[in-house]
Coordinates of N, CA and C in Angstrom, one line a residue:
M8 N -35.8 -10.7 57.9 CA -35.8 -10.9 59.3 C -35.1 -9.8 60.1
K9 N -34.0 -9.3 59.6 CA -33.3 -8.2 60.2 C -34.1 -7.0 60.2
R10 N -34.8 -6.7 59.1 CA -35.6 -5.5 59.0 C -36.8 -5.6 60.0
A11 N -37.4 -6.8 60.1 CA -38.5 -7.0 61.0 C -38.1 -6.8 62.4
L12 N -36.9 -7.3 62.8 CA -36.4 -7.1 64.1 C -36.1 -5.6 64.4
L13 N -35.6 -4.9 63.5 CA -35.3 -3.5 63.7 C -36.7 -2.7 63.8
A14 N -37.7 -3.1 63.0 CA -39.0 -2.4 63.1 C -39.6 -2.7 64.5
L15 N -39.4 -4.0 65.0 CA -40.0 -4.3 66.3 C -39.3 -3.5 67.4
L16 N -38.0 -3.4 67.3 CA -37.2 -2.6 68.3 C -37.7 -1.1 68.3
A17 N -37.9 -0.6 67.1 CA -38.3 0.8 67.0 C -39.7 1.0 67.6
L18 N -40.6 0.1 67.3 CA -41.9 0.2 67.9 C -41.9 0.1 69.4
T19 N -41.0 -0.8 69.9 CA -40.9 -1.0 71.4 C -40.4 0.3 72.0
A20 N -39.4 0.9 71.4 CA -38.8 2.1 71.9 C -39.8 3.2 71.9
A21 N -40.6 3.3 70.9 CA -41.7 4.3 70.8 C -42.7 4.1 71.9
L22 N -43.1 2.9 72.2 CA -44.0 2.6 73.2 C -43.4 3.0 74.6
Q23 N -42.2 2.7 74.8 CA -41.5 3.0 76.1 C -41.4 4.5 76.3
T24 N -41.2 5.3 75.3 CA -41.0 6.7 75.4 C -42.3 7.5 75.2
A25 N -43.4 6.8 75.0 CA -44.6 7.6 74.6 C -45.0 8.5 75.7
A26 N -45.3 9.8 75.4 CA -45.8 10.8 76.3 C -47.3 10.8 76.4
H27 N -47.8 11.6 77.4 CA -49.2 11.7 77.5 C -49.8 12.3 76.2
A28 N -50.9 11.6 75.7 CA -51.5 12.0 74.4 C -52.2 13.4 74.6
A29 N -51.8 14.3 73.7 CA -52.5 15.6 73.7 C -54.0 15.5 73.4
T30 N -54.8 16.2 74.1 CA -56.2 16.1 73.9 C -56.8 17.4 73.3
V31 N -58.0 17.4 72.8 CA -58.6 18.5 72.2 C -58.7 19.6 73.3
A32 N -59.1 19.3 74.5 CA -59.2 20.3 75.6 C -57.8 20.9 75.9
E33 N -56.8 20.2 75.9 CA -55.4 20.7 76.1 C -55.0 21.6 75.0
V34 N -55.3 21.3 73.8 CA -54.9 22.1 72.6 C -55.7 23.4 72.7
K35 N -56.9 23.3 73.0 CA -57.7 24.6 73.1 C -57.2 25.5 74.2
K36 N -56.8 24.8 75.3 CA -56.4 25.6 76.5 C -55.1 26.4 76.1
K37 N -54.1 25.7 75.4 CA -52.9 26.4 75.1 C -53.0 27.3 73.8
G38 N -54.1 27.1 73.1 CA -54.4 28.0 72.0 C -53.6 27.8 70.7
V39 N -53.0 26.6 70.6 CA -52.1 26.3 69.5 C -52.1 24.8 69.2
L40 N -52.2 24.5 67.9 CA -52.0 23.1 67.5 C -50.7 23.0 66.8
V41 N -49.8 22.1 67.3 CA -48.4 22.0 66.7 C -48.4 20.9 65.7
L42 N -48.0 21.3 64.5 CA -47.9 20.3 63.4 C -46.5 20.0 63.1
G43 N -46.1 18.8 63.0 CA -44.8 18.4 62.6 C -44.9 17.9 61.1
T44 N -43.9 18.3 60.3 CA -43.9 17.9 58.9 C -42.5 18.0 58.3
D45 N -42.2 17.2 57.3 CA -41.0 17.2 56.6 C -41.2 18.0 55.3
P46 N -40.8 19.3 55.3 CA -41.2 20.2 54.1 C -40.3 20.0 52.9
T47 N -40.3 18.7 52.4 CA -39.4 18.4 51.3 C -40.2 17.7 50.2
F48 N -41.6 17.7 50.4 CA -42.4 16.8 49.6 C -43.5 17.5 48.9
S49 N -43.2 18.4 48.0 CA -44.1 19.1 47.2 C -45.0 18.2 46.3
P50 N -46.3 18.4 46.2 CA -47.1 19.5 46.7 C -47.7 19.4 48.0
F51 N -47.3 18.4 48.8 CA -48.0 18.2 50.1 C -47.4 19.1 51.2
E52 N -46.1 19.2 51.2 CA -45.5 20.2 52.2 C -44.1 20.6 51.6
F53 N -43.9 21.9 51.5 CA -42.6 22.4 51.0 C -42.5 23.9 51.4
K54 N -41.3 24.4 51.3 CA -41.0 25.8 51.6 C -41.2 26.6 50.3
G55 N -42.0 27.6 50.4 CA -42.2 28.5 49.3 C -41.1 29.5 49.1
S56 N -41.2 30.4 48.1 CA -40.1 31.3 47.9 C -39.9 32.3 49.0
D57 N -40.9 32.4 49.9 CA -40.8 33.3 51.1 C -40.3 32.5 52.3
G58 N -39.9 31.2 52.1 CA -39.4 30.4 53.2 C -40.4 29.8 54.1
Q59 N -41.7 30.1 53.8 CA -42.8 29.6 54.7 C -43.2 28.2 54.2
I60 N -43.5 27.3 55.1 CA -44.0 26.0 54.7 C -45.4 26.0 54.3
Q61 N -45.7 25.4 53.2 CA -47.1 25.4 52.6 C -47.3 24.1 51.9
G62 N -48.6 23.9 51.4 CA -48.9 22.7 50.7 C -50.3 22.2 51.0
F63 N -50.6 21.1 50.4 CA -51.9 20.4 50.6 C -52.1 20.0 52.0
D64 N -51.1 19.3 52.6 CA -51.2 18.9 54.0 C -51.4 20.1 55.0
V65 N -50.6 21.1 54.7 CA -50.6 22.3 55.6 C -52.0 22.9 55.6
D66 N -52.6 23.0 54.5 CA -53.9 23.7 54.4 C -55.0 22.8 55.1
I67 N -54.9 21.5 55.1 CA -55.8 20.7 55.8 C -55.5 20.8 57.3
A68 N -54.3 20.9 57.7 CA -54.0 21.1 59.1 C -54.5 22.4 59.6
R69 N -54.4 23.4 58.8 CA -54.9 24.8 59.2 C -56.4 24.7 59.4
A70 N -57.1 23.9 58.6 CA -58.6 23.7 58.7 C -58.9 23.0 60.1
V71 N -58.1 22.0 60.4 CA -58.3 21.4 61.7 C -58.1 22.4 62.9
A72 N -57.0 23.2 62.8 CA -56.8 24.1 63.8 C -57.9 25.2 63.9
A73 N -58.4 25.6 62.8 CA -59.4 26.6 62.7 C -60.7 26.1 63.4
D74 N -61.0 24.8 63.1 CA -62.2 24.2 63.7 C -62.1 24.0 65.2
L75 N -60.8 23.9 65.7 CA -60.6 23.9 67.1 C -60.5 25.2 67.8
G76 N -60.5 26.3 66.9 CA -60.4 27.6 67.4 C -59.1 28.0 67.9
V77 N -58.0 27.4 67.3 CA -56.6 27.7 67.7 C -55.8 28.1 66.5
R78 N -54.6 28.5 66.7 CA -53.7 28.8 65.6 C -52.8 27.6 65.3
L79 N -52.3 27.5 64.1 CA -51.5 26.4 63.8 C -50.0 26.8 63.8
E80 N -49.2 26.0 64.5 CA -47.8 26.2 64.6 C -47.1 25.1 63.8
I81 N -46.2 25.4 62.9 CA -45.6 24.4 62.0 C -44.1 24.2 62.4
R82 N -43.7 22.9 62.7 CA -42.3 22.6 63.0 C -41.8 21.7 61.9
A83 N -40.7 22.0 61.3 CA -40.0 21.2 60.3 C -39.3 20.1 61.0
V84 N -39.6 18.8 60.7 CA -39.0 17.7 61.3 C -38.6 16.7 60.2
G85 N -37.4 16.2 60.1 CA -37.0 15.2 59.2 C -37.9 14.0 59.3
F86 N -38.2 13.3 58.1 CA -39.1 12.2 58.2 C -38.7 11.1 59.1
G87 N -37.4 10.8 59.2 CA -36.9 9.8 60.0 C -37.3 10.0 61.5
A88 N -37.3 11.2 61.9 CA -37.6 11.6 63.3 C -39.1 11.9 63.5
L89 N -39.8 12.1 62.3 CA -41.2 12.5 62.4 C -42.1 11.4 62.8
M90 N -41.8 10.2 62.2 CA -42.6 9.0 62.4 C -41.9 7.9 63.1
P91 N -42.3 7.5 64.3 CA -43.4 8.1 65.1 C -42.9 9.0 66.2
Q92 N -41.5 9.2 66.3 CA -41.0 9.8 67.5 C -41.5 11.2 67.9
S93 N -41.7 12.0 66.9 CA -42.1 13.4 67.2 C -43.5 13.4 67.8
V94 N -44.4 12.5 67.4 CA -45.7 12.4 68.0 C -45.7 11.7 69.3
T95 N -45.1 10.5 69.4 CA -45.1 9.8 70.6 C -44.4 10.5 71.8
S96 N -43.4 11.3 71.5 CA -42.7 12.0 72.5 C -43.4 13.3 73.0
G97 N -44.4 13.7 72.2 CA -45.1 14.9 72.6 C -44.5 16.2 72.0
R98 N -43.5 16.0 71.1 CA -42.9 17.2 70.5 C -43.8 18.0 69.7
V99 N -44.7 17.2 69.0 CA -45.8 17.8 68.2 C -47.1 17.2 68.6
D100 N -48.2 17.9 68.3 CA -49.6 17.4 68.5 C -50.1 16.5 67.4
M101 N -49.6 16.8 66.2 CA -50.0 16.0 65.0 C -48.9 16.0 64.0
A102 N -48.9 15.0 63.1 CA -47.9 15.0 62.1 C -48.6 14.7 60.7
M103 N -48.2 15.4 59.7 CA -48.7 15.3 58.4 C -47.5 15.4 57.4
S104 N -47.3 14.4 56.6 CA -46.2 14.5 55.6 C -46.3 13.4 54.6
A105 N -47.6 13.3 54.0 CA -47.9 12.3 53.1 C -47.6 10.9 53.8
I106 N -48.1 10.8 55.0 CA -47.8 9.6 55.8 C -48.8 8.5 55.6
T107 N -48.3 7.3 55.1 CA -49.2 6.2 54.8 C -49.7 5.5 56.0
I108 N -51.0 5.2 56.0 CA -51.6 4.5 57.1 C -51.2 3.0 56.9
T109 N -50.6 2.4 58.0 CA -50.2 1.0 58.0 C -50.6 0.4 59.3
A110 N -50.8 -0.9 59.3 CA -51.1 -1.6 60.6 C -50.0 -1.5 61.5
E111 N -48.8 -1.6 61.0 CA -47.6 -1.5 61.9 C -47.5 -0.2 62.6
R112 N -47.7 0.9 61.9 CA -47.6 2.2 62.5 C -48.8 2.5 63.4
A113 N -49.9 1.9 63.1 CA -51.1 2.1 64.0 C -51.0 1.4 65.3
K114 N -49.9 0.6 65.5 CA -49.7 0.0 66.8 C -49.2 1.1 67.8
V115 N -48.6 2.2 67.3 CA -48.0 3.1 68.3 C -48.6 4.5 68.1
V116 N -49.4 4.8 67.1 CA -50.0 6.1 66.9 C -51.4 5.9 66.5
S117 N -52.2 7.0 66.6 CA -53.6 7.0 66.1 C -53.7 7.8 64.8
F118 N -54.3 7.2 63.8 CA -54.5 7.9 62.5 C -55.9 8.4 62.4
S119 N -56.0 9.5 61.6 CA -57.3 10.0 61.2 C -57.8 9.0 60.1
G120 N -59.0 9.2 59.6 CA -59.4 8.4 58.4 C -58.5 8.9 57.2
P121 N -58.5 8.1 56.1 CA -57.7 8.5 55.0 C -58.1 9.8 54.4
Y122 N -57.2 10.7 54.1 CA -57.5 12.0 53.5 C -57.0 12.1 52.0
Y123 N -56.2 11.1 51.6 CA -55.7 11.1 50.2 C -55.3 9.7 49.8
R124 N -55.8 9.2 48.6 CA -55.4 7.9 48.1 C -54.2 8.2 47.1
S125 N -53.1 7.5 47.3 CA -52.0 7.7 46.4 C -51.4 6.4 46.0
A126 N -50.2 6.4 45.4 CA -49.5 5.2 45.0 C -48.1 5.5 44.9
Q127 N -47.2 4.4 45.2 CA -45.8 4.5 45.0 C -45.5 4.2 43.5
V128 N -44.7 5.1 42.9 CA -44.4 5.0 41.5 C -42.9 5.2 41.3
F129 N -42.4 5.0 40.1 CA -41.0 5.1 39.7 C -40.8 6.4 39.0
I130 N -39.9 7.2 39.5 CA -39.5 8.5 38.8 C -38.2 8.3 38.1
V131 N -38.2 8.7 36.8 CA -37.0 8.6 36.0 C -36.7 9.9 35.3
R132 N -35.6 10.0 34.7 CA -35.3 11.1 33.8 C -36.3 11.1 32.6
A133 N -36.7 12.3 32.2 CA -37.5 12.4 31.1 C -36.9 11.7 29.9
G134 N -37.7 11.0 29.1 CA -37.2 10.2 28.0 C -36.7 8.9 28.4
N135 N -36.5 8.7 29.8 CA -36.1 7.4 30.3 C -34.9 6.8 29.6
P136 N -33.8 7.5 29.6 CA -32.6 7.0 28.8 C -32.1 5.6 29.3
G137 N -32.4 5.3 30.6 CA -31.9 4.0 31.1 C -32.9 2.9 30.8
K138 N -34.0 3.2 30.1 CA -35.0 2.2 29.7 C -35.5 1.4 30.9
F139 N -35.7 2.1 32.0 CA -36.2 1.4 33.2 C -37.7 1.1 33.0
A140 N -38.2 -0.1 33.4 CA -39.6 -0.4 33.4 C -39.9 -1.3 34.6
W141 N -41.2 -1.2 35.0 CA -41.7 -2.1 36.1 C -43.1 -2.5 35.7
P142 N -43.3 -3.8 35.8 CA -42.5 -4.9 36.4 C -41.6 -5.6 35.5
A143 N -41.4 -5.2 34.3 CA -40.7 -6.0 33.3 C -39.2 -6.1 33.6
D144 N -38.5 -5.0 34.1 CA -37.1 -5.0 34.1 C -36.5 -4.2 35.3
V145 N -36.2 -4.9 36.4 CA -35.5 -4.3 37.5 C -34.2 -5.0 37.9
K146 N -34.0 -6.2 37.3 CA -32.8 -6.9 37.7 C -31.5 -6.1 37.3
G147 N -30.6 -6.0 38.2 CA -29.4 -5.3 37.9 C -29.4 -3.8 38.0
K148 N -30.7 -3.2 38.2 CA -30.8 -1.8 38.3 C -30.7 -1.3 39.7
T149 N -30.2 -0.1 39.9 CA -30.1 0.6 41.2 C -31.3 1.5 41.4
I150 N -32.1 1.3 42.4 CA -33.4 2.0 42.6 C -33.2 2.8 43.9
G151 N -33.5 4.1 43.8 CA -33.4 5.0 45.0 C -34.7 5.1 45.7
V152 N -34.6 5.3 47.0 CA -35.8 5.5 47.9 C -35.5 6.3 49.1
Q153 N -36.4 7.1 49.6 CA -36.2 7.8 50.8 C -36.3 6.9 52.0
G154 N -35.4 7.0 53.0 CA -35.5 6.1 54.2 C -36.7 6.3 55.0
N155 N -37.1 5.2 55.7 CA -38.2 5.2 56.7 C -39.5 5.5 56.0
T156 N -39.7 5.2 54.8 CA -40.9 5.4 54.1 C -41.5 4.0 53.6
T157 N -42.8 4.0 53.3 CA -43.4 2.8 52.8 C -42.8 2.4 51.5
G158 N -42.2 3.4 50.7 CA -41.5 3.1 49.5 C -40.3 2.2 49.7
Q159 N -39.6 2.5 50.8 CA -38.5 1.6 51.2 C -38.9 0.2 51.5
Y160 N -40.0 0.1 52.3 CA -40.5 -1.3 52.6 C -40.9 -2.0 51.4
A161 N -41.6 -1.3 50.5 CA -42.0 -2.0 49.2 C -40.9 -2.4 48.4
A162 N -39.8 -1.6 48.4 CA -38.6 -1.9 47.6 C -38.0 -3.2 48.1
G163 N -37.9 -3.3 49.4 CA -37.3 -4.4 50.0 C -38.1 -5.7 49.8
D164 N -39.4 -5.6 49.8 CA -40.3 -6.7 49.6 C -40.4 -7.1 48.1
L165 N -40.5 -6.2 47.2 CA -40.8 -6.5 45.9 C -39.7 -6.3 44.8
L166 N -38.7 -5.5 45.1 CA -37.7 -5.2 44.1 C -36.4 -6.0 44.4
K167 N -36.0 -6.0 45.6 CA -34.7 -6.6 46.0 C -34.8 -8.1 45.6
P168 N -35.9 -8.8 45.9 CA -35.9 -10.2 45.5 C -35.8 -10.5 44.0
K169 N -36.1 -9.4 43.2 CA -36.0 -9.5 41.7 C -34.6 -9.1 41.2
G170 N -33.7 -8.8 42.1 CA -32.3 -8.5 41.7 C -32.0 -7.0 41.6
A171 N -32.8 -6.2 42.1 CA -32.5 -4.7 42.1 C -31.7 -4.4 43.3
T172 N -30.8 -3.4 43.2 CA -30.1 -2.8 44.3 C -30.8 -1.6 44.8
I173 N -31.0 -1.5 46.1 CA -31.8 -0.4 46.7 C -30.8 0.6 47.4
K174 N -30.9 1.8 46.9 CA -30.1 2.9 47.5 C -31.0 3.8 48.4
V175 N -30.7 4.0 49.6 CA -31.6 4.7 50.6 C -31.0 6.1 50.8
Y176 N -31.9 7.1 50.7 CA -31.5 8.5 50.9 C -32.2 9.1 52.1
D177 N -31.5 10.0 52.8 CA -32.0 10.7 54.0 C -33.1 11.6 53.6
D178 N -33.0 12.2 52.4 CA -34.1 13.1 51.9 C -34.4 12.8 50.4
F179 N -35.6 13.2 50.0 CA -36.1 13.0 48.7 C -35.3 13.7 47.6
A180 N -34.8 14.9 48.0 CA -34.1 15.8 47.0 C -32.8 15.1 46.6
G181 N -32.1 14.4 47.5 CA -30.9 13.7 47.2 C -31.1 12.6 46.2
G182 N -32.3 11.9 46.3 CA -32.6 10.9 45.3 C -32.9 11.5 44.0
L183 N -33.6 12.6 43.9 CA -33.9 13.3 42.6 C -32.6 13.7 42.0
A184 N -31.7 14.2 42.7 CA -30.4 14.7 42.2 C -29.7 13.5 41.5
D185 N -29.7 12.3 42.1 CA -29.1 11.1 41.5 C -29.8 10.6 40.3
V186 N -31.2 10.8 40.3 CA -31.9 10.4 39.1 C -31.5 11.3 37.9
R187 N -31.4 12.6 38.2 CA -31.1 13.6 37.2 C -29.7 13.4 36.6
A188 N -28.7 12.9 37.5 CA -27.4 12.7 37.1 C -27.2 11.3 36.5
G189 N -28.2 10.5 36.6 CA -28.1 9.1 36.0 C -27.4 8.1 36.9
R190 N -27.2 8.5 38.2 CA -26.6 7.6 39.1 C -27.5 6.5 39.6
V191 N -28.8 6.6 39.5 CA -29.7 5.6 39.8 C -30.7 5.5 38.6
A192 N -31.3 4.3 38.4 CA -32.2 4.1 37.3 C -33.5 4.8 37.5
A193 N -33.9 4.8 38.8 CA -35.2 5.4 39.1 C -35.3 5.7 40.6
L194 N -36.2 6.5 41.0 CA -36.5 6.8 42.4 C -37.9 6.5 42.7
I195 N -38.2 5.9 43.8 CA -39.6 5.6 44.2 C -40.1 6.8 44.9
G196 N -41.3 7.2 44.5 CA -42.0 8.4 45.1 C -43.5 8.3 44.9
D197 N -44.2 9.2 45.5 CA -45.6 9.2 45.4 C -46.1 9.8 44.1
A198 N -47.2 9.2 43.6 CA -47.7 9.6 42.2 C -47.9 11.1 42.0
P199 N -48.5 11.8 43.0 CA -48.6 13.3 42.8 C -47.3 14.0 42.7
T200 N -46.2 13.5 43.2 CA -44.9 14.1 43.1 C -44.5 14.2 41.6
V201 N -44.8 13.2 40.8 CA -44.4 13.2 39.4 C -45.1 14.4 38.7
T202 N -46.4 14.5 39.0 CA -47.2 15.6 38.4 C -46.6 17.0 38.8
D203 N -46.3 17.1 40.1 CA -45.7 18.3 40.6 C -44.3 18.6 40.0
L204 N -43.5 17.6 39.8 CA -42.2 17.8 39.2 C -42.3 18.3 37.8
Q205 N -43.3 17.7 37.1 CA -43.4 18.0 35.7 C -43.9 19.5 35.5
K206 N -44.7 19.9 36.5 CA -45.1 21.3 36.5 C -44.0 22.3 36.8
R207 N -43.2 21.9 37.8 CA -42.1 22.8 38.3 C -40.9 22.7 37.5
L208 N -40.6 21.5 37.0 CA -39.3 21.3 36.3 C -39.6 20.6 35.0
P209 N -40.3 21.2 34.1 CA -40.7 20.6 32.8 C -39.5 20.0 32.0
G210 N -39.8 18.8 31.5 CA -38.8 18.2 30.7 C -37.7 17.5 31.4
Q211 N -37.8 17.4 32.7 CA -36.7 16.7 33.5 C -37.0 15.3 34.0
F212 N -38.3 15.1 34.5 CA -38.6 13.9 35.1 C -39.9 13.3 34.5
A213 N -40.1 12.0 34.6 CA -41.3 11.3 34.2 C -41.5 10.1 35.0
Q214 N -42.7 9.5 34.9 CA -43.0 8.2 35.6 C -42.7 7.1 34.6
A215 N -42.2 6.0 35.2 CA -41.9 4.8 34.3 C -42.6 3.6 34.9
G216 N -43.2 2.8 34.0 CA -43.9 1.6 34.4 C -45.1 1.8 35.2
K217 N -45.6 0.7 35.7 CA -46.9 0.7 36.5 C -46.7 1.1 37.9
E218 N -47.8 1.3 38.6 CA -47.7 1.7 40.1 C -47.1 0.5 40.8
L219 N -46.3 0.8 41.8 CA -45.7 -0.3 42.7 C -46.7 -0.8 43.7
V220 N -47.4 0.2 44.4 CA -48.3 -0.2 45.4 C -49.2 1.0 45.7
A221 N -50.5 0.8 45.9 CA -51.4 1.9 46.3 C -51.4 2.1 47.8
E222 N -51.8 3.3 48.3 CA -51.8 3.5 49.7 C -52.6 4.7 50.1
D223 N -53.0 4.8 51.3 CA -53.8 5.9 51.8 C -53.0 6.8 52.8
Y224 N -53.1 8.1 52.8 CA -52.4 9.0 53.7 C -53.4 9.3 54.9
G225 N -52.8 9.4 56.1 CA -53.6 9.8 57.2 C -52.9 10.9 58.1
M226 N -53.7 11.6 58.8 CA -53.1 12.5 59.8 C -52.7 11.7 61.1
V227 N -51.7 12.0 61.7 CA -51.1 11.2 62.8 C -51.2 11.9 64.1
F228 N -51.6 11.2 65.2 CA -51.7 11.7 66.5 C -51.2 10.7 67.5
A229 N -50.9 11.1 68.7 CA -50.5 10.2 69.8 C -51.6 9.2 70.0
K230 N -51.2 8.0 70.4 CA -52.1 6.9 70.6 C -53.3 7.3 71.5
G231 N -54.5 7.1 71.1 CA -55.7 7.3 71.9 C -56.1 8.8 72.0
S232 N -55.4 9.7 71.3 CA -55.8 11.1 71.4 C -57.2 11.4 70.7
D233 N -58.0 12.2 71.3 CA -59.3 12.5 70.7 C -59.1 13.6 69.6
L234 N -57.9 14.0 69.3 CA -57.6 14.9 68.2 C -57.9 14.2 66.9
A235 N -57.7 12.9 66.9 CA -58.0 12.1 65.6 C -59.4 12.2 65.2
A236 N -60.3 12.1 66.2 CA -61.8 12.3 65.9 C -62.1 13.7 65.4
A237 N -61.4 14.7 66.1 CA -61.6 16.1 65.7 C -61.2 16.3 64.2
A238 N -60.0 15.7 63.9 CA -59.5 15.8 62.5 C -60.5 15.1 61.5
N239 N -61.1 14.0 61.9 CA -62.1 13.4 61.0 C -63.3 14.3 60.8
R240 N -63.7 15.0 61.8 CA -64.9 15.9 61.7 C -64.5 17.0 60.7
T241 N -63.3 17.5 60.8 CA -62.9 18.6 59.9 C -62.8 18.1 58.4
L242 N -62.3 16.9 58.3 CA -62.2 16.3 56.9 C -63.6 16.1 56.3
A243 N -64.5 15.6 57.2 CA -65.9 15.4 56.7 C -66.5 16.8 56.3
R244 N -66.2 17.8 57.1 CA -66.8 19.1 56.7 C -66.2 19.7 55.4
L245 N -64.9 19.5 55.2 CA -64.2 20.0 54.0 C -64.8 19.3 52.8
K246 N -65.1 18.0 52.9 CA -65.6 17.2 51.7 C -67.0 17.6 51.5
A247 N -67.8 17.8 52.5 CA -69.2 18.1 52.3 C -69.4 19.5 51.8
S248 N -68.5 20.5 52.1 CA -68.6 21.8 51.7 C -68.0 22.1 50.3
G249 N -67.3 21.1 49.8 CA -66.6 21.3 48.5 C -65.2 21.9 48.7
D250 N -64.8 22.3 49.9 CA -63.5 22.9 50.1 C -62.4 21.9 49.9
Y251 N -62.6 20.6 50.2 CA -61.6 19.6 50.0 C -61.2 19.6 48.5
Q252 N -62.2 19.6 47.6 CA -62.0 19.6 46.2 C -61.2 20.8 45.7
K253 N -61.5 21.9 46.4 CA -60.8 23.2 46.1 C -59.3 23.0 46.4
L254 N -59.0 22.4 47.5 CA -57.7 22.2 47.9 C -57.0 21.2 46.9
L255 N -57.7 20.2 46.5 CA -57.1 19.3 45.5 C -56.8 20.1 44.2
N256 N -57.7 20.9 43.8 CA -57.5 21.7 42.6 C -56.3 22.7 42.7
K257 N -56.2 23.2 43.9 CA -55.1 24.2 44.2 C -53.7 23.6 44.2
W258 N -53.6 22.4 44.8 CA -52.3 21.8 45.0 C -51.9 20.7 44.1
I259 N -52.9 19.8 43.7 CA -52.6 18.5 43.2 C -53.1 18.3 41.7
V260 N -54.3 18.7 41.5 CA -54.8 18.5 40.1 C -54.1 19.2 39.1
Q261 N -53.6 18.6 38.1 CA -52.8 19.2 37.0 C -53.7 20.1 36.1
K262 N -53.3 21.3 35.9 CA -54.1 22.2 35.1 C -53.5 22.5 33.8

């Protein structure tokens, strides 16, 4: 009940502070599409060795900007402020950060069609020394999750009633550090993250148990903006040309 009330208050505040929705015409006139993203979620968005933000989401956003004939400007925004405040306030024209499409969020923002199907899974230390399993054994375990994510909502709905303690982190990296140190039994994250961690940090992390919940990612725009339709056209073009599969192979498919 308390969480539902807080969610309602957040949605009400977002509606009250909503700015004019950026349009395709306005973006073309200013010559730039501003993307907001939390660059802590490899392989979707992260800072490379050169300090530049890159990843699967970023390349799709670049394609949207290219089809509009404008340049892409990227702004790093913490996830808590990214959804929905950065979009509804007009701070950014679009947001991408492995953002799950939900009916609750769609009340205050416009989503593109789904551009990636993912799932929430449990990340543990390699070898799973704590012997964590889902759905068999969560009672008495401390499970980490990044705040303001669908993983947090799923944890509250599915794990807390089974006796798990939920620890909320401001950022995903903090949760991973506690998994590595054994301070939490597992961390909830997106399935592609496990693959990426195993590539970048071999022998440190693994997935445990079954998927918690499946979900679709969408590009986010101010409510009613025709930029959502433009993004859908770009997504259709990428899939028809085979470029979407190339991006999957580049960033996500394990080789």
